[in-house]
Short mmCIF file of C-alpha atoms in Angstrom, two decimals:
data_model
loop_
_atom_site.label_atom_id
_atom_site.label_comp_id
_atom_site.label_asym_id
_atom_site.label_seq_id
_atom_site.Cartn_x
_atom_site.Cartn_y
_atom_site.Cartn_z
CA UNK A 167 -43.37 43.47 69.71
CA UNK A 168 -41.55 44.81 66.66
CA UNK A 169 -39.53 47.86 67.18
CA UNK A 170 -42.41 49.79 64.87
CA UNK A 171 -45.69 48.43 66.52
CA UNK A 172 -48.33 47.69 63.62
CA UNK A 173 -52.01 48.88 63.56
CA UNK A 174 -54.31 46.65 65.35
CA UNK A 175 -58.16 45.76 65.76
CA UNK A 176 -59.46 46.11 69.02
CA UNK A 177 -59.47 42.23 69.57
CA UNK A 178 -55.58 41.99 68.65
CA UNK A 179 -54.92 45.38 71.00
CA UNK A 180 -56.08 43.23 73.78
CA UNK A 181 -54.06 40.37 73.46
CA UNK A 182 -50.86 42.58 72.75
CA UNK A 183 -48.54 43.97 75.08
CA UNK A 184 -49.68 46.13 77.88
CA UNK A 185 -46.84 47.95 79.66
CA UNK A 186 -45.44 51.51 80.85
CA UNK A 187 -43.55 51.45 77.39
CA UNK A 188 -46.57 50.89 75.31
CA UNK A 189 -49.35 53.69 74.50
CA UNK A 190 -52.44 52.86 72.34
CA UNK A 191 -54.83 55.22 70.71
CA UNK A 192 -57.86 54.45 68.44
CA UNK A 193 -58.30 56.37 65.17
CA UNK A 194 -61.71 57.18 64.02
CA UNK A 195 -64.98 55.76 64.90
CA UNK A 196 -65.19 52.92 61.59
CA UNK A 197 -65.39 49.46 62.40
CA UNK A 198 -63.30 47.26 62.69
CA UNK A 199 -61.88 49.90 64.80
CA UNK A 200 -57.98 50.82 63.79
CA UNK A 201 -55.50 51.43 66.56
CA UNK A 202 -52.06 53.28 66.42
CA UNK A 203 -49.53 51.63 68.74
CA UNK A 204 -46.17 53.05 69.97
CA UNK A 205 -43.35 51.58 71.94
CA UNK A 206 -41.34 54.05 74.10
CA UNK A 207 -38.26 51.31 74.18
CA UNK A 208 -37.97 51.13 70.52
CA UNK A 209 -35.13 52.61 69.12
CA UNK A 210 -37.46 54.36 66.42
CA UNK A 211 -38.75 57.83 67.10
CA UNK A 212 -42.24 58.14 68.74
CA UNK A 213 -42.88 60.75 65.55
CA UNK A 214 -41.89 58.04 62.96
CA UNK A 215 -43.99 55.00 64.96
CA UNK A 216 -47.15 57.33 64.52
CA UNK A 217 -46.47 58.56 61.19
CA UNK A 218 -45.58 55.35 59.46
CA UNK A 219 -48.91 53.46 60.97
CA UNK A 220 -51.32 56.35 60.22
CA UNK A 221 -49.95 56.39 56.88
CA UNK A 222 -50.35 52.79 56.02
CA UNK A 223 -53.59 52.65 57.38
CA UNK A 224 -54.63 55.39 54.90
CA UNK A 225 -52.69 53.64 52.20
CA UNK A 226 -54.76 50.14 52.48
CA UNK A 227 -57.97 51.70 53.06
CA UNK A 228 -58.31 50.96 56.90
CA UNK A 229 -58.77 54.73 57.57
CA UNK A 230 -61.32 55.84 54.76
CA UNK A 231 -60.97 59.09 52.89
CA UNK A 232 -62.60 62.02 55.36
CA UNK A 233 -61.99 59.84 58.39
CA UNK A 234 -61.45 62.41 61.19
CA UNK A 235 -58.42 61.76 63.54
CA UNK A 236 -58.29 62.46 67.45
CA UNK A 237 -57.49 65.91 68.23
CA UNK A 238 -53.75 66.56 69.44
CA UNK A 239 -54.45 66.66 72.71
CA UNK A 240 -56.50 63.47 72.70
CA UNK A 241 -54.11 61.56 70.63
CA UNK A 242 -51.18 62.46 72.97
CA UNK A 243 -53.00 61.86 76.05
CA UNK A 244 -53.85 57.92 74.65
CA UNK A 245 -50.62 57.50 73.62
CA UNK A 246 -48.74 58.91 76.77
CA UNK A 247 -46.49 61.19 74.74
CA UNK A 248 -46.30 64.83 74.65
CA UNK A 249 -48.56 67.22 72.61
CA UNK A 250 -45.57 68.57 70.77
CA UNK A 251 -44.78 64.75 69.63
CA UNK A 252 -48.23 64.54 68.54
CA UNK A 253 -48.62 67.82 66.76
CA UNK A 254 -45.16 66.93 65.18
CA UNK A 255 -46.64 63.79 63.81
CA UNK A 256 -49.80 65.30 62.51
CA UNK A 257 -47.29 68.51 60.83
CA UNK A 258 -45.40 65.57 59.01
CA UNK A 259 -48.61 63.85 58.04
CA UNK A 260 -49.75 67.08 56.56
CA UNK A 261 -46.35 67.39 54.61
CA UNK A 262 -46.68 64.23 52.88
CA UNK A 263 -50.72 65.04 52.03
CA UNK A 264 -51.65 61.96 54.13
CA UNK A 265 -54.01 64.20 55.85
CA UNK A 266 -55.49 67.73 55.82
CA UNK A 267 -55.83 70.04 58.47
CA UNK A 268 -59.10 72.39 58.86
CA UNK A 269 -58.91 75.42 60.96
CA UNK A 270 -61.26 74.91 63.84
CA UNK A 271 -62.44 71.41 62.83
CA UNK A 272 -59.10 69.10 63.19
CA UNK A 273 -57.43 66.64 61.34
CA UNK A 274 -58.80 64.35 58.22
CA UNK A 275 -57.59 61.72 56.23
CA UNK A 276 -57.26 62.82 52.59
CA UNK A 277 -58.94 61.34 49.50
CA UNK A 278 -56.86 58.24 47.95
CA UNK A 279 -57.02 60.10 44.71
CA UNK A 280 -55.25 63.33 46.02
CA UNK A 281 -52.32 61.33 47.35
CA UNK A 282 -50.06 60.82 44.76
CA UNK A 283 -49.47 56.91 44.79
CA UNK A 284 -46.06 55.31 44.93
CA UNK A 285 -44.51 54.85 41.58
CA UNK A 286 -45.23 51.66 40.12
CA UNK A 287 -42.33 49.03 39.48
CA UNK A 288 -40.96 49.82 36.05
CA UNK A 289 -42.00 47.53 33.41
CA UNK A 290 -39.39 45.03 32.19
CA UNK A 291 -37.34 46.15 29.39
CA UNK A 292 -38.09 44.16 26.13
CA UNK A 293 -36.17 46.13 23.66
CA UNK A 294 -32.73 47.50 23.09
CA UNK A 295 -33.52 51.08 21.95
CA UNK A 296 -31.38 54.00 20.73
CA UNK A 297 -31.17 55.07 24.36
CA UNK A 298 -30.01 51.99 25.83
CA UNK A 299 -26.64 52.51 27.10
CA UNK A 300 -27.43 56.15 28.07
CA UNK A 301 -30.34 55.74 30.00
CA UNK A 302 -32.59 52.47 30.21
CA UNK A 303 -29.63 50.32 31.46
CA UNK A 304 -29.65 52.63 34.26
CA UNK A 305 -33.05 51.70 34.97
CA UNK A 306 -33.11 48.02 34.27
CA UNK A 307 -29.48 47.02 34.54
CA UNK A 308 -29.49 47.14 38.45
CA UNK A 309 -32.50 44.03 38.34
CA UNK A 310 -30.52 41.68 36.26
CA UNK A 311 -27.20 40.01 35.49
CA UNK A 312 -25.33 42.92 34.14
CA UNK A 313 -22.09 42.28 32.28
CA UNK A 314 -23.35 45.09 29.70
CA UNK A 315 -23.28 47.88 32.46
CA UNK A 316 -20.66 50.43 32.73
CA UNK A 317 -19.99 50.73 36.58
CA UNK A 318 -18.44 48.75 39.14
CA UNK A 319 -20.81 46.18 41.68
CA UNK A 320 -21.52 48.49 44.83
CA UNK A 321 -19.66 45.39 46.58
CA UNK A 322 -16.16 46.48 45.15
CA UNK A 323 -16.08 49.75 46.94
CA UNK A 324 -14.46 48.85 50.05
CA UNK A 325 -14.12 52.48 51.08
CA UNK A 326 -17.88 53.02 52.12
CA UNK A 327 -16.69 53.73 55.22
CA UNK A 328 -14.47 56.34 54.08
CA UNK A 329 -17.12 57.79 52.13
CA UNK A 330 -19.27 57.89 55.49
CA UNK A 331 -16.60 59.18 57.43
CA UNK A 332 -16.06 61.85 55.12
CA UNK A 333 -19.94 62.77 55.04
CA UNK A 334 -20.33 62.83 58.69
CA UNK A 335 -16.94 65.15 58.62
CA UNK A 336 -18.48 67.60 55.99
CA UNK A 337 -22.08 67.88 57.96
CA UNK A 338 -20.02 68.73 61.25
CA UNK A 339 -17.98 71.53 59.60
CA UNK A 340 -19.57 75.07 59.36
CA UNK A 341 -22.82 75.25 57.66
CA UNK A 342 -22.84 77.86 55.46
CA UNK A 343 -21.96 75.29 52.50
CA UNK A 344 -24.81 73.30 53.16
CA UNK A 345 -27.19 75.99 52.20
CA UNK A 346 -25.05 78.33 49.75
CA UNK A 347 -24.55 78.29 46.24
CA UNK A 348 -21.01 76.77 45.50
CA UNK A 349 -18.25 78.77 43.62
CA UNK A 350 -18.55 79.00 40.12
CA UNK A 351 -15.53 77.01 39.31
CA UNK A 352 -15.93 74.40 42.15
CA UNK A 353 -14.56 74.22 45.56
CA UNK A 354 -11.35 75.99 45.83
CA UNK A 355 -9.77 73.16 47.89
CA UNK A 356 -10.81 70.62 45.76
CA UNK A 357 -9.33 72.21 42.83
CA UNK A 358 -5.94 73.06 44.61
CA UNK A 359 -5.69 69.67 45.52
CA UNK A 360 -6.39 68.47 42.12
CA UNK A 361 -4.09 70.86 40.44
CA UNK A 362 -1.05 69.74 43.12
CA UNK A 363 -2.06 66.03 42.33
CA UNK A 364 -1.61 66.52 38.39
CA UNK A 365 1.77 68.65 38.67
CA UNK A 366 3.30 65.78 40.69
CA UNK A 367 2.07 63.65 37.83
CA UNK A 368 4.13 65.97 35.41
CA UNK A 369 1.01 68.25 34.37
CA UNK A 370 1.73 71.60 35.56
CA UNK A 371 -1.62 73.23 35.98
CA UNK A 372 -2.94 76.28 38.19
CA UNK A 373 -6.44 75.91 40.01
CA UNK A 374 -7.64 78.43 37.51
CA UNK A 375 -7.06 75.95 34.73
CA UNK A 376 -9.45 73.47 36.32
CA UNK A 377 -13.27 73.63 36.23
CA UNK A 378 -15.43 71.19 38.62
CA UNK A 379 -18.55 69.42 37.02
CA UNK A 380 -21.00 66.63 37.88
CA UNK A 381 -18.91 64.22 36.42
CA UNK A 382 -17.43 63.41 33.11
CA UNK A 383 -20.06 63.78 31.05
CA UNK A 384 -21.37 66.67 32.24
CA UNK A 385 -17.59 67.94 31.57
CA UNK A 386 -18.08 66.60 28.08
CA UNK A 387 -21.37 68.21 27.47
CA UNK A 388 -19.77 71.73 28.69
CA UNK A 389 -16.92 71.22 26.17
CA UNK A 390 -19.00 70.61 23.32
CA UNK A 391 -21.45 73.41 24.13
CA UNK A 392 -18.43 75.97 24.40
CA UNK A 393 -16.04 74.84 21.69
CA UNK A 394 -18.33 73.30 19.18
CA UNK A 395 -21.08 74.50 16.56
CA UNK A 396 -23.66 72.82 14.79
CA UNK A 397 -21.99 71.60 11.38
CA UNK A 398 -18.90 71.21 12.81
CA UNK A 399 -16.59 67.99 11.86
CA UNK A 400 -15.30 66.04 14.88
CA UNK A 401 -12.81 62.94 14.59
CA UNK A 402 -14.27 60.18 16.87
CA UNK A 403 -12.86 57.00 17.52
CA UNK A 404 -14.32 54.00 16.18
CA UNK A 405 -15.49 51.97 18.31
CA UNK A 406 -15.52 54.57 21.21
CA UNK A 407 -17.23 56.38 23.98
CA UNK A 408 -20.86 56.24 22.85
CA UNK A 409 -21.91 59.16 25.57
CA UNK A 410 -19.62 61.50 23.52
CA UNK A 411 -20.78 60.37 20.07
CA UNK A 412 -24.40 60.91 21.04
CA UNK A 413 -23.74 64.02 22.60
CA UNK A 414 -22.00 65.51 19.59
CA UNK A 415 -24.44 64.29 17.38
CA UNK A 416 -27.41 65.85 19.09
CA UNK A 417 -25.32 68.66 19.03
CA UNK A 418 -25.50 68.81 15.14
CA UNK A 419 -21.81 67.71 14.61
CA UNK A 420 -20.66 65.81 11.85
CA UNK A 421 -18.50 62.57 13.44
CA UNK A 422 -15.51 61.52 11.37
CA UNK A 423 -14.93 57.56 12.48
CA UNK A 424 -11.12 56.72 12.60
CA UNK A 425 -10.87 53.09 13.35
CA UNK A 426 -8.93 51.86 16.54
CA UNK A 427 -8.30 48.48 17.04
CA UNK A 428 -5.63 45.62 17.60
CA UNK A 429 -3.10 47.87 15.32
CA UNK A 430 -3.83 50.81 17.75
CA UNK A 431 -5.47 54.24 16.28
CA UNK A 432 -5.45 54.61 12.39
CA UNK A 433 -3.79 57.89 12.06
CA UNK A 434 -3.52 57.62 8.26
CA UNK A 435 -7.10 57.90 8.03
CA UNK A 436 -7.25 60.40 10.51
CA UNK A 437 -4.96 62.58 8.39
CA UNK A 438 -6.83 62.31 5.33
CA UNK A 439 -10.00 63.12 7.08
CA UNK A 440 -8.65 65.93 8.79
CA UNK A 441 -7.51 67.35 5.42
CA UNK A 442 -10.73 67.07 3.49
CA UNK A 443 -12.99 68.22 6.71
CA UNK A 444 -10.85 70.57 8.74
CA UNK A 445 -12.21 69.01 12.12
CA UNK A 446 -12.33 71.30 15.24
CA UNK A 447 -11.78 68.51 17.74
CA UNK A 448 -10.86 64.91 18.21
CA UNK A 449 -12.51 63.12 21.15
CA UNK A 450 -9.86 60.17 22.35
CA UNK A 451 -9.70 58.01 25.54
CA UNK A 452 -6.08 57.40 25.81
CA UNK A 453 -5.58 54.88 28.66
CA UNK A 454 -7.42 51.83 28.54
CA UNK A 455 -10.23 53.12 26.37
CA UNK A 456 -14.11 52.44 26.63
CA UNK A 457 -14.93 50.04 24.88
CA UNK A 458 -11.47 47.91 23.83
CA UNK A 459 -9.61 48.27 26.91
CA UNK A 460 -6.49 49.61 25.18
CA UNK A 461 -4.02 52.22 25.58
CA UNK A 462 -2.47 54.46 23.05
CA UNK A 463 1.08 53.81 22.12
CA UNK A 464 3.50 56.74 22.59
CA UNK A 465 4.24 57.13 18.94
CA UNK A 466 0.48 57.43 18.15
CA UNK A 467 -0.18 59.98 21.11
CA UNK A 468 2.86 61.98 19.25
CA UNK A 469 1.52 61.73 16.05
CA UNK A 470 -1.90 62.64 17.11
CA UNK A 471 -0.75 66.04 18.45
CA UNK A 472 1.32 66.42 15.67
CA UNK A 473 -1.79 66.29 13.52
CA UNK A 474 -3.93 68.62 15.89
CA UNK A 475 -1.15 71.23 15.78
CA UNK A 476 -1.07 70.83 11.77
CA UNK A 477 -4.84 71.06 11.27
CA UNK A 478 -5.41 72.97 14.26
CA UNK A 479 -8.02 71.19 15.91
CA UNK A 480 -8.61 70.65 19.90
CA UNK A 481 -7.99 67.15 21.34
CA UNK A 482 -10.79 66.08 24.13
CA UNK A 483 -8.83 63.23 26.48
CA UNK A 484 -11.48 61.30 28.53
CA UNK A 485 -8.70 60.40 31.34
CA UNK A 486 -11.04 58.70 33.69
CA UNK A 487 -9.43 55.59 33.54
CA UNK A 488 -5.79 56.63 34.11
CA UNK A 489 -5.68 55.36 37.73
CA UNK A 490 -5.73 51.63 36.63
CA UNK A 491 -3.03 51.97 33.95
CA UNK A 492 0.62 52.44 34.49
CA UNK A 493 3.34 55.23 35.12
CA UNK A 494 4.36 54.49 31.50
CA UNK A 495 0.98 55.42 29.58
CA UNK A 496 1.25 58.17 27.54
CA UNK A 497 -0.89 61.44 28.61
CA UNK A 498 -1.61 63.57 26.02
CA UNK A 499 -2.35 66.75 28.15
CA UNK A 500 0.86 66.51 29.97
CA UNK A 501 2.53 65.69 26.46
CA UNK A 502 0.67 69.14 25.06
CA UNK A 503 1.04 71.36 28.21
CA UNK A 504 -2.81 71.81 27.82
CA UNK A 505 -2.26 74.01 24.77
CA UNK A 506 -5.04 72.57 23.04
CA UNK A 507 -5.81 69.57 24.93
CA UNK A 508 -8.73 69.34 27.28
CA UNK A 509 -8.47 66.47 30.07
CA UNK A 510 -11.74 65.48 31.73
CA UNK A 511 -11.80 63.15 34.77
CA UNK A 512 -14.20 61.93 37.57
CA UNK A 513 -14.64 59.81 40.44
CA UNK A 514 -17.59 57.50 39.52
CA UNK A 515 -15.03 54.66 39.28
CA UNK A 516 -12.59 55.35 42.06
CA UNK A 517 -14.73 56.87 44.85
CA UNK A 518 -18.50 56.00 43.97
CA UNK A 519 -20.69 56.94 41.14
CA UNK A 520 -23.22 58.40 43.99
CA UNK A 521 -20.92 61.07 44.34
CA UNK A 522 -21.39 63.13 40.77
CA UNK A 523 -18.14 64.91 40.72
CA UNK A 524 -15.33 65.44 38.16
CA UNK A 525 -13.56 68.13 36.20
CA UNK A 526 -12.07 69.36 33.31
CA UNK A 527 -8.48 71.05 32.96
CA UNK A 528 -7.43 73.32 29.68
CA UNK A 529 -5.78 76.77 29.15
CA UNK A 530 -6.49 79.57 30.94
CA UNK A 531 -8.52 81.33 28.15
CA UNK A 532 -10.46 78.26 27.54
CA UNK A 533 -11.41 77.59 31.01
CA UNK A 534 -12.73 80.94 31.42
CA UNK A 535 -15.02 80.35 28.32
CA UNK A 536 -16.16 76.81 29.87
CA UNK A 537 -16.70 78.58 33.20
CA UNK A 538 -19.37 80.68 31.39
CA UNK A 539 -21.41 77.97 30.03
CA UNK A 540 -21.48 76.00 33.18
CA UNK A 541 -22.85 78.92 34.68
CA UNK A 542 -25.51 79.91 32.23
CA UNK A 543 -26.39 76.10 31.78
CA UNK A 544 -26.81 74.88 35.21
CA UNK A 545 -25.19 77.48 37.73
CA UNK A 546 -22.91 76.20 40.31
CA UNK A 547 -22.00 72.43 40.92
CA UNK A 548 -22.64 71.01 44.73
CA UNK A 549 -20.13 72.37 47.12
CA UNK A 550 -21.27 69.58 49.65
CA UNK A 551 -20.46 67.04 46.92
CA UNK A 552 -17.08 68.38 46.24
CA UNK A 553 -16.06 68.62 49.89
CA UNK A 554 -16.94 65.22 50.52
CA UNK A 555 -14.69 64.26 47.69
CA UNK A 556 -11.90 66.48 49.22
CA UNK A 557 -12.29 64.63 52.20
CA UNK A 558 -11.84 60.93 50.67
CA UNK A 559 -9.19 62.10 48.30
CA UNK A 560 -7.35 63.46 51.13
CA UNK A 561 -7.76 59.94 53.56
CA UNK A 562 -4.90 57.22 53.15
CA UNK A 563 -7.42 54.63 53.27
CA UNK A 564 -8.76 55.93 49.64
CA UNK A 565 -5.71 55.37 47.38
CA UNK A 566 -5.37 51.38 49.11
CA UNK A 567 -9.13 51.01 48.08
CA UNK A 568 -8.30 52.05 44.38
CA UNK A 569 -5.50 49.94 44.54
CA UNK A 570 -7.72 47.05 45.55
CA UNK A 571 -10.30 47.59 42.67
CA UNK A 572 -7.37 47.73 40.59
CA UNK A 573 -6.32 44.37 41.54
CA UNK A 574 -9.72 42.95 41.69
CA UNK A 575 -10.20 44.21 37.88
CA UNK A 576 -6.76 42.18 36.90
CA UNK A 577 -8.35 39.05 38.38
CA UNK A 578 -11.45 39.47 36.58
CA UNK A 579 -10.18 39.93 33.24
CA UNK A 580 -8.20 36.89 33.90
CA UNK A 581 -11.11 34.87 34.96
CA UNK A 582 -13.63 36.27 32.64
CA UNK A 583 -11.73 35.60 29.37
CA UNK A 584 -11.90 31.86 29.51
CA UNK A 585 -15.47 32.04 29.97
CA UNK A 586 -16.11 34.07 26.59
CA UNK A 587 -14.07 31.47 24.57
CA UNK A 588 -15.63 28.55 26.02
CA UNK A 589 -18.53 30.22 24.79
CA UNK A 590 -17.23 30.32 21.08
CA UNK A 591 -16.78 34.03 21.47
CA UNK A 592 -13.65 35.69 19.97
CA UNK A 593 -12.03 38.82 21.31
CA UNK A 594 -11.61 41.93 19.35
CA UNK A 595 -8.50 43.18 20.79
CA UNK A 596 -6.25 42.13 23.60
CA UNK A 597 -7.21 44.69 26.21
CA UNK A 598 -4.30 46.55 28.47
CA UNK A 599 -6.38 46.41 31.50
CA UNK A 600 -9.36 48.20 33.23
CA UNK A 601 -13.08 46.88 33.04
CA UNK A 602 -14.14 45.83 29.90
CA UNK A 603 -13.41 43.16 27.30
CA UNK A 604 -14.74 43.21 23.64
CA UNK A 605 -15.81 40.00 21.80
CA UNK A 606 -17.95 38.52 19.53
CA UNK A 607 -18.58 36.19 16.64
CA UNK A 608 -17.05 36.48 13.21
CA UNK A 609 -20.54 36.80 11.51
CA UNK A 610 -21.88 39.55 9.27
CA UNK A 611 -24.70 41.24 10.77
CA UNK A 612 -28.16 40.99 9.30
CA UNK A 613 -31.73 42.33 9.74
CA UNK A 614 -32.91 39.06 11.68
CA UNK A 615 -29.24 38.07 13.32
CA UNK A 616 -27.56 41.40 14.71
CA UNK A 617 -26.21 42.28 18.31
CA UNK A 618 -29.33 44.05 19.06
CA UNK A 619 -31.42 41.01 18.46
CA UNK A 620 -29.46 39.16 20.55
CA UNK A 621 -29.21 41.34 23.35
CA UNK A 622 -32.99 41.59 23.16
CA UNK A 623 -33.22 37.93 23.71
CA UNK A 624 -30.47 38.06 26.61
CA UNK A 625 -33.05 40.59 28.04
CA UNK A 626 -35.76 37.80 28.42
CA UNK A 627 -33.71 35.72 30.04
CA UNK A 628 -32.73 38.69 32.64
CA UNK A 629 -29.19 39.52 31.12
CA UNK A 630 -28.23 42.90 30.02
CA UNK A 631 -25.27 42.90 27.26
CA UNK A 632 -23.86 46.02 25.52
CA UNK A 633 -24.19 45.40 21.54
CA UNK A 634 -21.09 46.88 19.87
CA UNK A 635 -22.79 49.12 17.36
CA UNK A 636 -23.53 51.69 20.09
CA UNK A 637 -19.97 52.36 20.15
CA UNK A 638 -19.38 52.71 16.56
CA UNK A 639 -20.11 55.30 14.15
CA UNK A 640 -20.28 52.94 11.20
CA UNK A 641 -21.90 49.83 11.43
CA UNK A 642 -19.78 47.22 12.68
CA UNK A 643 -18.68 44.29 10.44
CA UNK A 644 -19.21 41.60 13.00
CA UNK A 645 -21.50 40.46 15.60
CA UNK A 646 -19.97 42.10 19.04
CA UNK A 647 -20.36 43.29 22.63
CA UNK A 648 -18.62 45.16 25.29
CA UNK A 649 -18.43 42.77 28.71
CA UNK A 650 -17.81 44.43 31.83
CA UNK A 651 -15.42 41.90 33.67
CA UNK A 652 -16.39 43.19 37.40
CA UNK A 653 -19.97 41.42 37.00
CA UNK A 654 -19.14 37.90 36.55
CA UNK A 655 -22.70 36.17 36.60
CA UNK A 656 -20.87 33.78 34.34
CA UNK A 657 -22.80 30.90 34.32
CA UNK A 658 -26.06 32.34 33.35
CA UNK A 659 -24.27 34.26 30.87
CA UNK A 660 -22.10 31.46 29.40
CA UNK A 661 -25.30 29.27 29.03
CA UNK A 662 -26.97 32.21 26.94
CA UNK A 663 -23.75 32.77 24.56
CA UNK A 664 -23.16 29.13 24.17
CA UNK A 665 -27.14 29.00 22.88
CA UNK A 666 -26.65 31.96 20.25
CA UNK A 667 -25.11 30.02 17.28
CA UNK A 668 -27.54 27.55 17.43
CA UNK A 669 -30.56 29.94 18.00
CA UNK A 670 -29.24 32.16 14.99
CA UNK A 671 -28.28 29.49 12.72
CA UNK A 672 -24.44 30.12 12.22
CA UNK A 673 -21.37 28.45 13.33
CA UNK A 674 -19.77 29.45 16.66
#
């Protein structure tokens, strides 16, 4: 017999086990009769055994709507359990809207139409829409080969036991934080930890300059809401981080593309744009940029800060990939002392994306303004999550886990590059590290032959791609994609990519 006994007809129940560990009760008077059976030797709680079987019978129609169930006392007696156990099972079934309690009459199975059915499987994606990278890929990317996604495979997080241990320690601590609002700026001990860590890495900052968020995207949203107004001009990398471009555009900002490529950031063009449009901010990823994987040269970093001072604009620095870079990479926040730089960071790559936690660091006055925006738009962040993050960061195994991820990324890039080149693609730039490679064909996009059309064909073959135009403000001149090296479904991907030139009629 399985751990949780299945519902049985009368004939089946006569041939099943019958000993002191087994209890059985008939449900209703219909034919064929339906029985619920419990096993007291099972690891599964008795209440769960009872509930799962009654709910399954109702779902498949074995218990018709309106069927009266045994009373609490009768069910308890037949199963050989306490009245408390039987009552608890009925109470749970009532909260799940499987049965209804009628005062003085008992418990009855609800109409199937009154029970919200389980969500149907999301239909398979067939189009690469404008919301593909910001939303749809999270729905469909887990089913298929996913070189176009932006996250690491779950198997890469070797510290799952570290996270589990941290969760248990937080659950065992005093319970007020399990039910109360968090602190407006975020859990103070985590902000102190972050401040000490940043200071050790040459950025002197106080906890009051740090606001905890639900991750980097939330931090960016708070900065956009606080610092920018509809109609404001914003300098952005081209190609650059798709989420920022979408957020700023939705906010009504005018995006000014500054090309970034193998030669670095085109700061001559940035200076001309700044002179003409007087932007309020620039968004930049200094280390291991998404999608190119390149790191800003120190000379470019100094000149960018000089332009920011000359034309009086803020610099929003996405710092999420710094942990996978080197100690010698330029750091705008440290170079500027958070005078006009806002640094955003998070833990989705180094701890786990399920723990939605991140932070922003900026000058004191701006931190207070952003804090007000945070409270007005979403109140506090989860202190439970922030306590778990602090426990993980304080665990010596965490640093070793991040080092392992960094090593695996290096190995994966080295293995991925020949796969793309063998399929006839050319790298846009030589990456300095990180999760991504960008590669494509030196072919001008047309209405019938472009990255989105190719990505939609890939979907038909259960492969998720990230077209280059999602990262660009101005249309790309060639057909290219961003590839996540951590998702090495290489044979399937290589076979598809090899076929693209022939399918679309151009030379690979």
